PDB file of C-alpha atoms in Angstrom:
ATOM      1  CA  MET A 116      33.100   2.440   0.589  1.00 69.00           C
ATOM      2  CA  GLY A 117      34.388   2.682  -2.438  1.00 92.00           C
ATOM      3  CA  ILE A 118      32.070   1.922  -6.150  1.00 96.00           C
ATOM      4  CA  LYS A 119      32.995  -1.861  -7.175  1.00 97.00           C
ATOM      5  CA  VAL A 120      29.545  -2.527  -9.375  1.00 98.00           C
ATOM      6  CA  PHE A 121      27.320  -0.382 -11.653  1.00 98.00           C
ATOM      7  CA  ALA A 122      23.582  -1.608 -12.362  1.00 98.00           C
ATOM      8  CA  VAL A 123      22.104  -0.446 -15.203  1.00 98.00           C
ATOM      9  CA  ASP A 124      19.386  -0.543 -17.245  1.00 97.00           C
ATOM     10  CA  ILE A 125      18.562  -0.783 -20.388  1.00 96.00           C
ATOM     11  CA  ASP A 126      15.792   0.161 -22.314  1.00 93.00           C
ATOM     12  CA  GLY A 127      15.598   4.190 -22.251  1.00 92.00           C
ATOM     13  CA  THR A 128      19.410   4.295 -20.012  1.00 96.00           C
ATOM     14  CA  LEU A 129      21.756   2.228 -23.184  1.00 97.00           C
ATOM     15  CA  THR A 130      19.490   2.481 -25.601  1.00 95.00           C
ATOM     16  CA  GLU A 131      17.843   5.302 -27.282  1.00 88.00           C
ATOM     17  CA  ASN A 132      15.314   6.509 -29.486  1.00 72.00           C
ATOM     18  CA  GLY A 133      12.592   4.435 -28.629  1.00 70.00           C
ATOM     19  CA  GLY A 134      13.402   1.284 -30.808  1.00 72.00           C
ATOM     20  CA  GLY A 135      15.335  -0.649 -28.832  1.00 84.00           C
ATOM     21  CA  ALA A 136      19.117   0.783 -30.769  1.00 94.00           C
ATOM     22  CA  VAL A 137      22.183   0.614 -28.205  1.00 96.00           C
ATOM     23  CA  SER A 138      24.230   3.922 -27.645  1.00 96.00           C
ATOM     24  CA  LEU A 139      27.364   2.810 -28.401  1.00 97.00           C
ATOM     25  CA  SER A 140      28.943   5.691 -27.308  1.00 97.00           C
ATOM     26  CA  ALA A 141      27.620   4.470 -23.878  1.00 98.00           C
ATOM     27  CA  LEU A 142      27.843   1.509 -24.225  1.00 98.00           C
ATOM     28  CA  ALA A 143      31.921   2.389 -25.100  1.00 97.00           C
ATOM     29  CA  LYS A 144      31.519   4.020 -21.599  1.00 97.00           C
ATOM     30  CA  LEU A 145      30.555   0.754 -19.680  1.00 98.00           C
ATOM     31  CA  ARG A 146      33.288  -1.750 -21.886  1.00 97.00           C
ATOM     32  CA  TYR A 147      36.596   0.515 -20.515  1.00 96.00           C
ATOM     33  CA  LEU A 148      34.721   0.065 -16.707  1.00 96.00           C
ATOM     34  CA  ASP A 149      34.899  -3.831 -16.692  1.00 96.00           C
ATOM     35  CA  LYS A 150      38.148  -2.845 -18.738  1.00 95.00           C
ATOM     36  CA  LEU A 151      39.012  -0.888 -14.941  1.00 94.00           C
ATOM     37  CA  GLY A 152      38.477  -3.373 -13.391  1.00 95.00           C
ATOM     38  CA  TYR A 153      35.275  -2.457 -12.201  1.00 97.00           C
ATOM     39  CA  SER A 154      31.431  -4.800 -12.186  1.00 98.00           C
ATOM     40  CA  VAL A 155      29.283  -3.415 -14.708  1.00 98.00           C
ATOM     41  CA  ILE A 156      25.704  -5.879 -15.135  1.00 98.00           C
ATOM     42  CA  TYR A 157      22.452  -5.307 -16.321  1.00 98.00           C
ATOM     43  CA  VAL A 158      19.139  -5.475 -14.017  1.00 98.00           C
ATOM     44  CA  THR A 159      16.068  -4.760 -16.236  1.00 95.00           C
ATOM     45  CA  GLY A 160      13.022  -5.641 -17.555  1.00 91.00           C
ATOM     46  CA  ARG A 161      13.687  -7.477 -20.551  1.00 93.00           C
ATOM     47  CA  SER A 162      14.819 -11.690 -20.174  1.00 96.00           C
ATOM     48  CA  SER A 163      17.958 -11.817 -17.932  1.00 97.00           C
ATOM     49  CA  ILE A 164      19.078 -13.720 -21.389  1.00 97.00           C
ATOM     50  CA  GLU A 165      18.536 -10.558 -23.588  1.00 96.00           C
ATOM     51  CA  ALA A 166      20.807  -9.161 -21.212  1.00 97.00           C
ATOM     52  CA  PHE A 167      23.686 -11.828 -20.948  1.00 98.00           C
ATOM     53  CA  VAL A 168      24.116 -11.999 -24.140  1.00 97.00           C
ATOM     54  CA  LEU A 169      23.820  -8.054 -24.644  1.00 97.00           C
ATOM     55  CA  ALA A 170      26.600  -8.525 -21.996  1.00 98.00           C
ATOM     56  CA  VAL A 171      27.985 -11.017 -23.718  1.00 97.00           C
ATOM     57  CA  PHE A 172      28.849  -9.346 -26.914  1.00 97.00           C
ATOM     58  CA  GLY A 173      29.117  -5.920 -25.297  1.00 96.00           C
ATOM     59  CA  GLY A 174      32.364  -6.898 -22.804  1.00 97.00           C
ATOM     60  CA  THR A 175      30.551  -6.088 -19.265  1.00 98.00           C
ATOM     61  CA  THR A 176      30.029  -8.655 -15.969  1.00 98.00           C
ATOM     62  CA  ARG A 177      28.773 -11.797 -17.258  1.00 97.00           C
ATOM     63  CA  LEU A 178      26.615 -11.499 -14.840  1.00 98.00           C
ATOM     64  CA  ALA A 179      22.944 -10.329 -15.413  1.00 98.00           C
ATOM     65  CA  VAL A 180      20.140  -9.692 -13.802  1.00 98.00           C
ATOM     66  CA  GLY A 181      16.489  -9.660 -15.951  1.00 97.00           C
ATOM     67  CA  GLU A 182      12.648 -10.243 -15.289  1.00 96.00           C
ATOM     68  CA  ASN A 183      12.604  -6.511 -13.491  1.00 93.00           C
ATOM     69  CA  GLY A 184      14.601  -8.896 -10.782  1.00 96.00           C
ATOM     70  CA  GLY A 185      12.814 -12.515 -10.935  1.00 97.00           C
ATOM     71  CA  ALA A 186      15.757 -14.064 -12.400  1.00 98.00           C
ATOM     72  CA  ILE A 187      19.184 -13.800 -13.301  1.00 98.00           C
ATOM     73  CA  THR A 188      21.517 -15.462 -15.920  1.00 98.00           C
ATOM     74  CA  LEU A 189      25.205 -16.451 -15.101  1.00 97.00           C
ATOM     75  CA  ALA A 190      25.866 -18.689 -18.361  1.00 96.00           C
ATOM     76  CA  PRO A 191      23.688 -19.816 -21.050  1.00 94.00           C
ATOM     77  CA  GLN A 192      22.222 -22.096 -19.230  1.00 94.00           C
ATOM     78  CA  GLU A 193      22.845 -20.915 -16.295  1.00 97.00           C
ATOM     79  CA  HIS A 194      19.408 -18.863 -14.339  1.00 97.00           C
ATOM     80  CA  LYS A 195      18.887 -18.679 -10.750  1.00 97.00           C
ATOM     81  CA  LEU A 196      14.774 -17.639 -10.967  1.00 97.00           C
ATOM     82  CA  LEU A 197      12.989 -15.492  -7.993  1.00 97.00           C
ATOM     83  CA  ALA A 198       9.988 -15.625  -8.522  1.00 95.00           C
ATOM     84  CA  SER A 199       6.869 -18.328  -9.928  1.00 94.00           C
ATOM     85  CA  ARG A 200       5.769 -17.422 -13.987  1.00 96.00           C
ATOM     86  CA  GLU A 201       3.068 -19.854 -13.520  1.00 96.00           C
ATOM     87  CA  LYS A 202       1.525 -17.566 -10.126  1.00 96.00           C
ATOM     88  CA  CYS A 203       1.601 -14.499 -12.642  1.00 97.00           C
ATOM     89  CA  MET A 204       0.180 -16.317 -15.920  1.00 97.00           C
ATOM     90  CA  GLN A 205      -2.736 -16.545 -13.344  1.00 97.00           C
ATOM     91  CA  GLY A 206      -3.015 -13.110 -12.533  1.00 97.00           C
ATOM     92  CA  TYR A 207      -2.386 -12.712 -16.627  1.00 98.00           C
ATOM     93  CA  GLU A 208      -5.790 -14.908 -17.475  1.00 97.00           C
ATOM     94  CA  ILE A 209      -8.145 -12.913 -14.699  1.00 98.00           C
ATOM     95  CA  LEU A 210      -7.090  -9.777 -16.476  1.00 98.00           C
ATOM     96  CA  LYS A 211      -7.839 -10.500 -19.549  1.00 97.00           C
ATOM     97  CA  LYS A 212     -11.414 -11.959 -18.887  1.00 96.00           C
ATOM     98  CA  SER A 213     -12.120  -9.328 -16.930  1.00 97.00           C
ATOM     99  CA  LEU A 214     -10.619  -5.672 -19.256  1.00 97.00           C
ATOM    100  CA  ASP A 215     -10.594  -5.082 -23.018  1.00 95.00           C
ATOM    101  CA  GLY A 216      -7.073  -4.750 -23.929  1.00 94.00           C
ATOM    102  CA  VAL A 217      -4.861  -7.167 -22.082  1.00 97.00           C
ATOM    103  CA  GLN A 218      -2.746  -8.811 -24.264  1.00 97.00           C
ATOM    104  CA  GLU A 219       0.813 -10.453 -24.142  1.00 97.00           C
ATOM    105  CA  LYS A 220       3.720  -8.585 -25.591  1.00 96.00           C
ATOM    106  CA  PRO A 221       5.437 -10.213 -28.553  1.00 95.00           C
ATOM    107  CA  VAL A 222       9.150 -10.126 -26.539  1.00 94.00           C
ATOM    108  CA  PHE A 223      11.579 -13.385 -25.870  1.00 94.00           C
ATOM    109  CA  PRO A 224      10.404 -15.923 -23.697  1.00 94.00           C
ATOM    110  CA  ARG A 225      10.190 -15.063 -19.438  1.00 96.00           C
ATOM    111  CA  MET A 226      10.867 -17.486 -17.061  1.00 97.00           C
ATOM    112  CA  THR A 227       8.710 -15.635 -13.642  1.00 97.00           C
ATOM    113  CA  GLU A 228       6.412 -12.951 -14.832  1.00 97.00           C
ATOM    114  CA  VAL A 229       4.623 -12.501 -17.751  1.00 97.00           C
ATOM    115  CA  VAL A 230       4.652  -9.258 -20.366  1.00 96.00           C
ATOM    116  CA  MET A 231       2.308  -6.890 -22.037  1.00 97.00           C
ATOM    117  CA  LEU A 232       0.657  -4.287 -24.515  1.00 97.00           C
ATOM    118  CA  ARG A 233      -0.171  -1.288 -22.400  1.00 96.00           C
ATOM    119  CA  THR A 234      -2.668  -1.390 -23.826  1.00 96.00           C
ATOM    120  CA  PHE A 235      -5.330  -0.719 -20.703  1.00 97.00           C
ATOM    121  CA  ASP A 236      -5.364   0.925 -17.291  1.00 96.00           C
ATOM    122  CA  ILE A 237      -2.669  -0.335 -14.987  1.00 96.00           C
ATOM    123  CA  ALA A 238      -5.023   1.388 -11.813  1.00 97.00           C
ATOM    124  CA  GLU A 239      -7.951  -0.715 -12.434  1.00 97.00           C
ATOM    125  CA  GLY A 240      -5.879  -4.426 -12.775  1.00 97.00           C
ATOM    126  CA  GLN A 241      -4.198  -3.814 -10.045  1.00 98.00           C
ATOM    127  CA  LYS A 242      -7.272  -3.229  -8.232  1.00 97.00           C
ATOM    128  CA  ILE A 243      -8.770  -6.518  -9.609  1.00 98.00           C
ATOM    129  CA  LEU A 244      -5.740  -8.063  -9.244  1.00 97.00           C
ATOM    130  CA  ASP A 245      -6.351  -7.278  -5.475  1.00 97.00           C
ATOM    131  CA  GLU A 246      -9.609  -8.087  -5.332  1.00 97.00           C
ATOM    132  CA  HIS A 247      -9.173 -11.721  -6.636  1.00 97.00           C
ATOM    133  CA  GLY A 248      -6.440 -11.713  -3.657  1.00 97.00           C
ATOM    134  CA  LEU A 249      -3.234 -12.113  -5.633  1.00 97.00           C
ATOM    135  CA  SER A 250       0.261 -11.544  -4.039  1.00 96.00           C
ATOM    136  CA  LEU A 251       0.683 -10.253  -7.880  1.00 97.00           C
ATOM    137  CA  TYR A 252       1.719  -6.122  -9.028  1.00 95.00           C
ATOM    138  CA  LEU A 253       1.524  -4.729 -11.992  1.00 96.00           C
ATOM    139  CA  ASN A 254       4.505  -2.172 -12.992  1.00 89.00           C
ATOM    140  CA  ASP A 255       4.918  -0.069 -16.054  1.00 88.00           C
ATOM    141  CA  SER A 256       8.321  -0.039 -17.717  1.00 81.00           C
ATOM    142  CA  LYS A 257       7.692   2.788 -20.007  1.00 80.00           C
ATOM    143  CA  TYR A 258       7.663  -0.115 -22.914  1.00 83.00           C
ATOM    144  CA  ALA A 259       5.592  -2.925 -21.621  1.00 90.00           C
ATOM    145  CA  PHE A 260       3.114  -3.608 -18.820  1.00 95.00           C
ATOM    146  CA  HIS A 261       4.775  -6.387 -16.367  1.00 95.00           C
ATOM    147  CA  ILE A 262       2.989  -8.879 -13.528  1.00 97.00           C
ATOM    148  CA  ASN A 263       5.068  -9.299 -10.958  1.00 96.00           C
ATOM    149  CA  GLU A 264       4.551 -11.591  -7.615  1.00 97.00           C
ATOM    150  CA  LYS A 265       4.879  -9.131  -4.862  1.00 96.00           C
ATOM    151  CA  GLY A 266       8.231  -8.577  -3.764  1.00 95.00           C
ATOM    152  CA  VAL A 267       9.876  -9.163  -6.192  1.00 96.00           C
ATOM    153  CA  ASP A 268      11.449  -6.557  -8.016  1.00 96.00           C
ATOM    154  CA  LYS A 269      15.182  -5.133  -9.361  1.00 97.00           C
ATOM    155  CA  ALA A 270      16.739  -4.539  -5.539  1.00 98.00           C
ATOM    156  CA  LEU A 271      15.171  -8.308  -5.290  1.00 97.00           C
ATOM    157  CA  GLY A 272      17.121  -9.314  -7.576  1.00 98.00           C
ATOM    158  CA  LEU A 273      20.661  -6.991  -7.951  1.00 98.00           C
ATOM    159  CA  LYS A 274      20.842  -8.572  -4.056  1.00 98.00           C
ATOM    160  CA  GLU A 275      21.757 -11.593  -5.326  1.00 97.00           C
ATOM    161  CA  ALA A 276      23.797 -10.270  -7.991  1.00 98.00           C
ATOM    162  CA  LEU A 277      25.647  -8.667  -5.516  1.00 98.00           C
ATOM    163  CA  LYS A 278      25.917 -12.008  -3.710  1.00 98.00           C
ATOM    164  CA  ILE A 279      27.680 -13.784  -6.502  1.00 97.00           C
ATOM    165  CA  LEU A 280      29.906 -11.136  -6.161  1.00 97.00           C
ATOM    166  CA  LYS A 281      30.924 -10.479  -3.309  1.00 97.00           C
ATOM    167  CA  ALA A 282      29.961  -6.904  -3.551  1.00 97.00           C
ATOM    168  CA  GLU A 283      27.345  -4.772  -1.611  1.00 97.00           C
ATOM    169  CA  PRO A 284      24.520  -2.510  -2.141  1.00 98.00           C
ATOM    170  CA  GLU A 285      26.891   0.090  -0.107  1.00 97.00           C
ATOM    171  CA  GLU A 286      29.027  -0.157  -3.536  1.00 97.00           C
ATOM    172  CA  THR A 287      26.703   0.096  -6.447  1.00 98.00           C
ATOM    173  CA  VAL A 288      25.660   2.893  -8.563  1.00 98.00           C
ATOM    174  CA  ALA A 289      22.642   2.021  -9.873  1.00 98.00           C
ATOM    175  CA  ILE A 290      21.399   4.588 -13.121  1.00 98.00           C
ATOM    176  CA  GLY A 291      17.564   4.490 -14.473  1.00 96.00           C
ATOM    177  CA  ASP A 292      15.012   6.078 -15.970  1.00 94.00           C
ATOM    178  CA  SER A 293      11.658   4.786 -15.175  1.00 90.00           C
ATOM    179  CA  GLU A 294       9.924   3.382 -11.694  1.00 90.00           C
ATOM    180  CA  THR A 295      11.171   0.053 -12.016  1.00 91.00           C
ATOM    181  CA  ASP A 296      14.664   1.246 -11.313  1.00 95.00           C
ATOM    182  CA  ILE A 297      13.455   3.424  -7.746  1.00 96.00           C
ATOM    183  CA  LYS A 298      13.879   0.330  -5.711  1.00 96.00           C
ATOM    184  CA  MET A 299      17.334  -0.190  -7.056  1.00 97.00           C
ATOM    185  CA  PHE A 300      18.290   3.538  -6.172  1.00 98.00           C
ATOM    186  CA  GLU A 301      16.977   2.631  -2.659  1.00 97.00           C
ATOM    187  CA  LEU A 302      19.239  -0.041  -2.414  1.00 97.00           C
ATOM    188  CA  CYS A 303      22.551   0.853  -3.898  1.00 98.00           C
ATOM    189  CA  GLY A 304      24.656   4.336  -2.531  1.00 96.00           C
ATOM    190  CA  HIS A 305      24.595   5.857  -5.808  1.00 97.00           C
ATOM    191  CA  GLY A 306      21.010   6.569  -7.196  1.00 98.00           C
ATOM    192  CA  ILE A 307      21.408   8.265 -10.455  1.00 98.00           C
ATOM    193  CA  ALA A 308      17.882   8.665 -12.705  1.00 98.00           C
ATOM    194  CA  LEU A 309      18.104  10.719 -16.468  1.00 97.00           C
ATOM    195  CA  GLY A 310      17.230  13.813 -17.654  1.00 95.00           C
ATOM    196  CA  HIS A 311      13.887  12.717 -19.163  1.00 94.00           C
ATOM    197  CA  ALA A 312      12.573  10.118 -16.166  1.00 94.00           C
ATOM    198  CA  ASP A 313       9.259  11.249 -14.206  1.00 93.00           C
ATOM    199  CA  GLU A 314       9.378  13.586 -11.317  1.00 96.00           C
ATOM    200  CA  HIS A 315       8.652  10.670  -9.159  1.00 95.00           C
ATOM    201  CA  VAL A 316      11.365   8.300  -9.794  1.00 96.00           C
ATOM    202  CA  LYS A 317      13.889  11.460 -10.185  1.00 97.00           C
ATOM    203  CA  ALA A 318      13.046  12.244  -5.669  1.00 97.00           C
ATOM    204  CA  LYS A 319      14.614   9.397  -5.475  1.00 97.00           C
ATOM    205  CA  ALA A 320      17.757   9.175  -6.750  1.00 97.00           C
ATOM    206  CA  SER A 321      20.695  10.309  -5.644  1.00 97.00           C
ATOM    207  CA  HIS A 322      22.080  12.375  -8.363  1.00 97.00           C
ATOM    208  CA  VAL A 323      20.204  13.887 -11.214  1.00 98.00           C
ATOM    209  CA  VAL A 324      21.949  14.018 -15.190  1.00 98.00           C
ATOM    210  CA  SER A 325      20.092  16.404 -17.850  1.00 96.00           C
ATOM    211  CA  GLY A 326      20.930  14.150 -20.455  1.00 95.00           C
ATOM    212  CA  LYS A 327      18.363  11.231 -21.837  1.00 94.00           C
ATOM    213  CA  GLU A 328      18.866   7.847 -22.971  1.00 93.00           C
ATOM    214  CA  GLY A 329      22.292   7.165 -23.899  1.00 93.00           C
ATOM    215  CA  VAL A 330      24.522  10.032 -23.033  1.00 96.00           C
ATOM    216  CA  GLY A 331      22.366  10.832 -20.432  1.00 97.00           C
ATOM    217  CA  LEU A 332      23.908   7.426 -19.179  1.00 97.00           C
ATOM    218  CA  ILE A 333      27.419   8.840 -20.457  1.00 97.00           C
ATOM    219  CA  GLU A 334      26.773  11.666 -18.371  1.00 97.00           C
ATOM    220  CA  ALA A 335      25.740   9.510 -15.279  1.00 97.00           C
ATOM    221  CA  ILE A 336      29.306   7.289 -15.774  1.00 97.00           C
ATOM    222  CA  ASP A 337      31.447  11.042 -15.990  1.00 96.00           C
ATOM    223  CA  HIS A 338      29.673  12.345 -13.424  1.00 95.00           C
ATOM    224  CA  VAL A 339      30.716   9.182 -10.878  1.00 95.00           C
ATOM    225  CA  ALA A 340      34.174   8.819 -12.302  1.00 93.00           C
ATOM    226  CA  LEU A 341      35.164  12.533 -11.544  1.00 92.00           C
ATOM    227  CA  ASN A 342      33.422  12.493  -8.075  1.00 90.00           C
ATOM    228  CA  TYR A 343      34.130   9.511  -6.392  1.00 84.00           C
ATOM    229  CA  LEU A 344      36.386   6.987  -8.741  1.00 84.00           C
ATOM    230  CA  GLY A 345      39.141   9.333  -9.399  1.00 70.00           C
ATOM    231  CA  VAL A 346      39.626   8.509 -13.109  1.00 64.00           C
ATOM    232  CA  LYS A 347      38.392  10.071 -16.636  1.00 63.00           C
ATOM    233  CA  ALA A 348      36.182   7.750 -18.014  1.00 62.00           C
TER     234      ALA A 348
END
């Protein structure tokens, strides 16, 4: 099957230098793909609203998957929620009482998850959630710790987004750099990890580029364009 969709992580993939600044060169590549008729959607641990706004101002497809797959934004006031923030808040309150350093991170409001500072032992936190019989899991996006419902991940959100786009996972290229992107790699026809990703993340990708952050995203797009699209992106 041909390629129709590019599913792109934001932090550490489209952004660079750890400060949230978008790589304009990489964004230009994504915008060009959109002009060629490919769907370019962000699949991120950030809020789906943030990602949707980036899509609007960046000139890419106006559909975004956020909150590690828990929320999809189709329009400013139109969201599809795949999880419950209330359940995640139960877990947060338990962690806060059980561990030192547990604190919410000041981020854009979330609809389906809880985002925390990376200030405690995530393995110990998961053990506590499990001991309380909560169907929740902790994951590390490298920029924050997230509490999500089990079964909710970037692959779940991306599947729903692809239904909206009338595209198949086999027609999708997933590009990312963190553990939260592994499920996307396993779902999609092509999974590309950036050069700074951890080794276990790279092991799950079908291709690994040497470049980091924005430069790596450009390299990933060029690799796909050269080998699968027959165009120079």
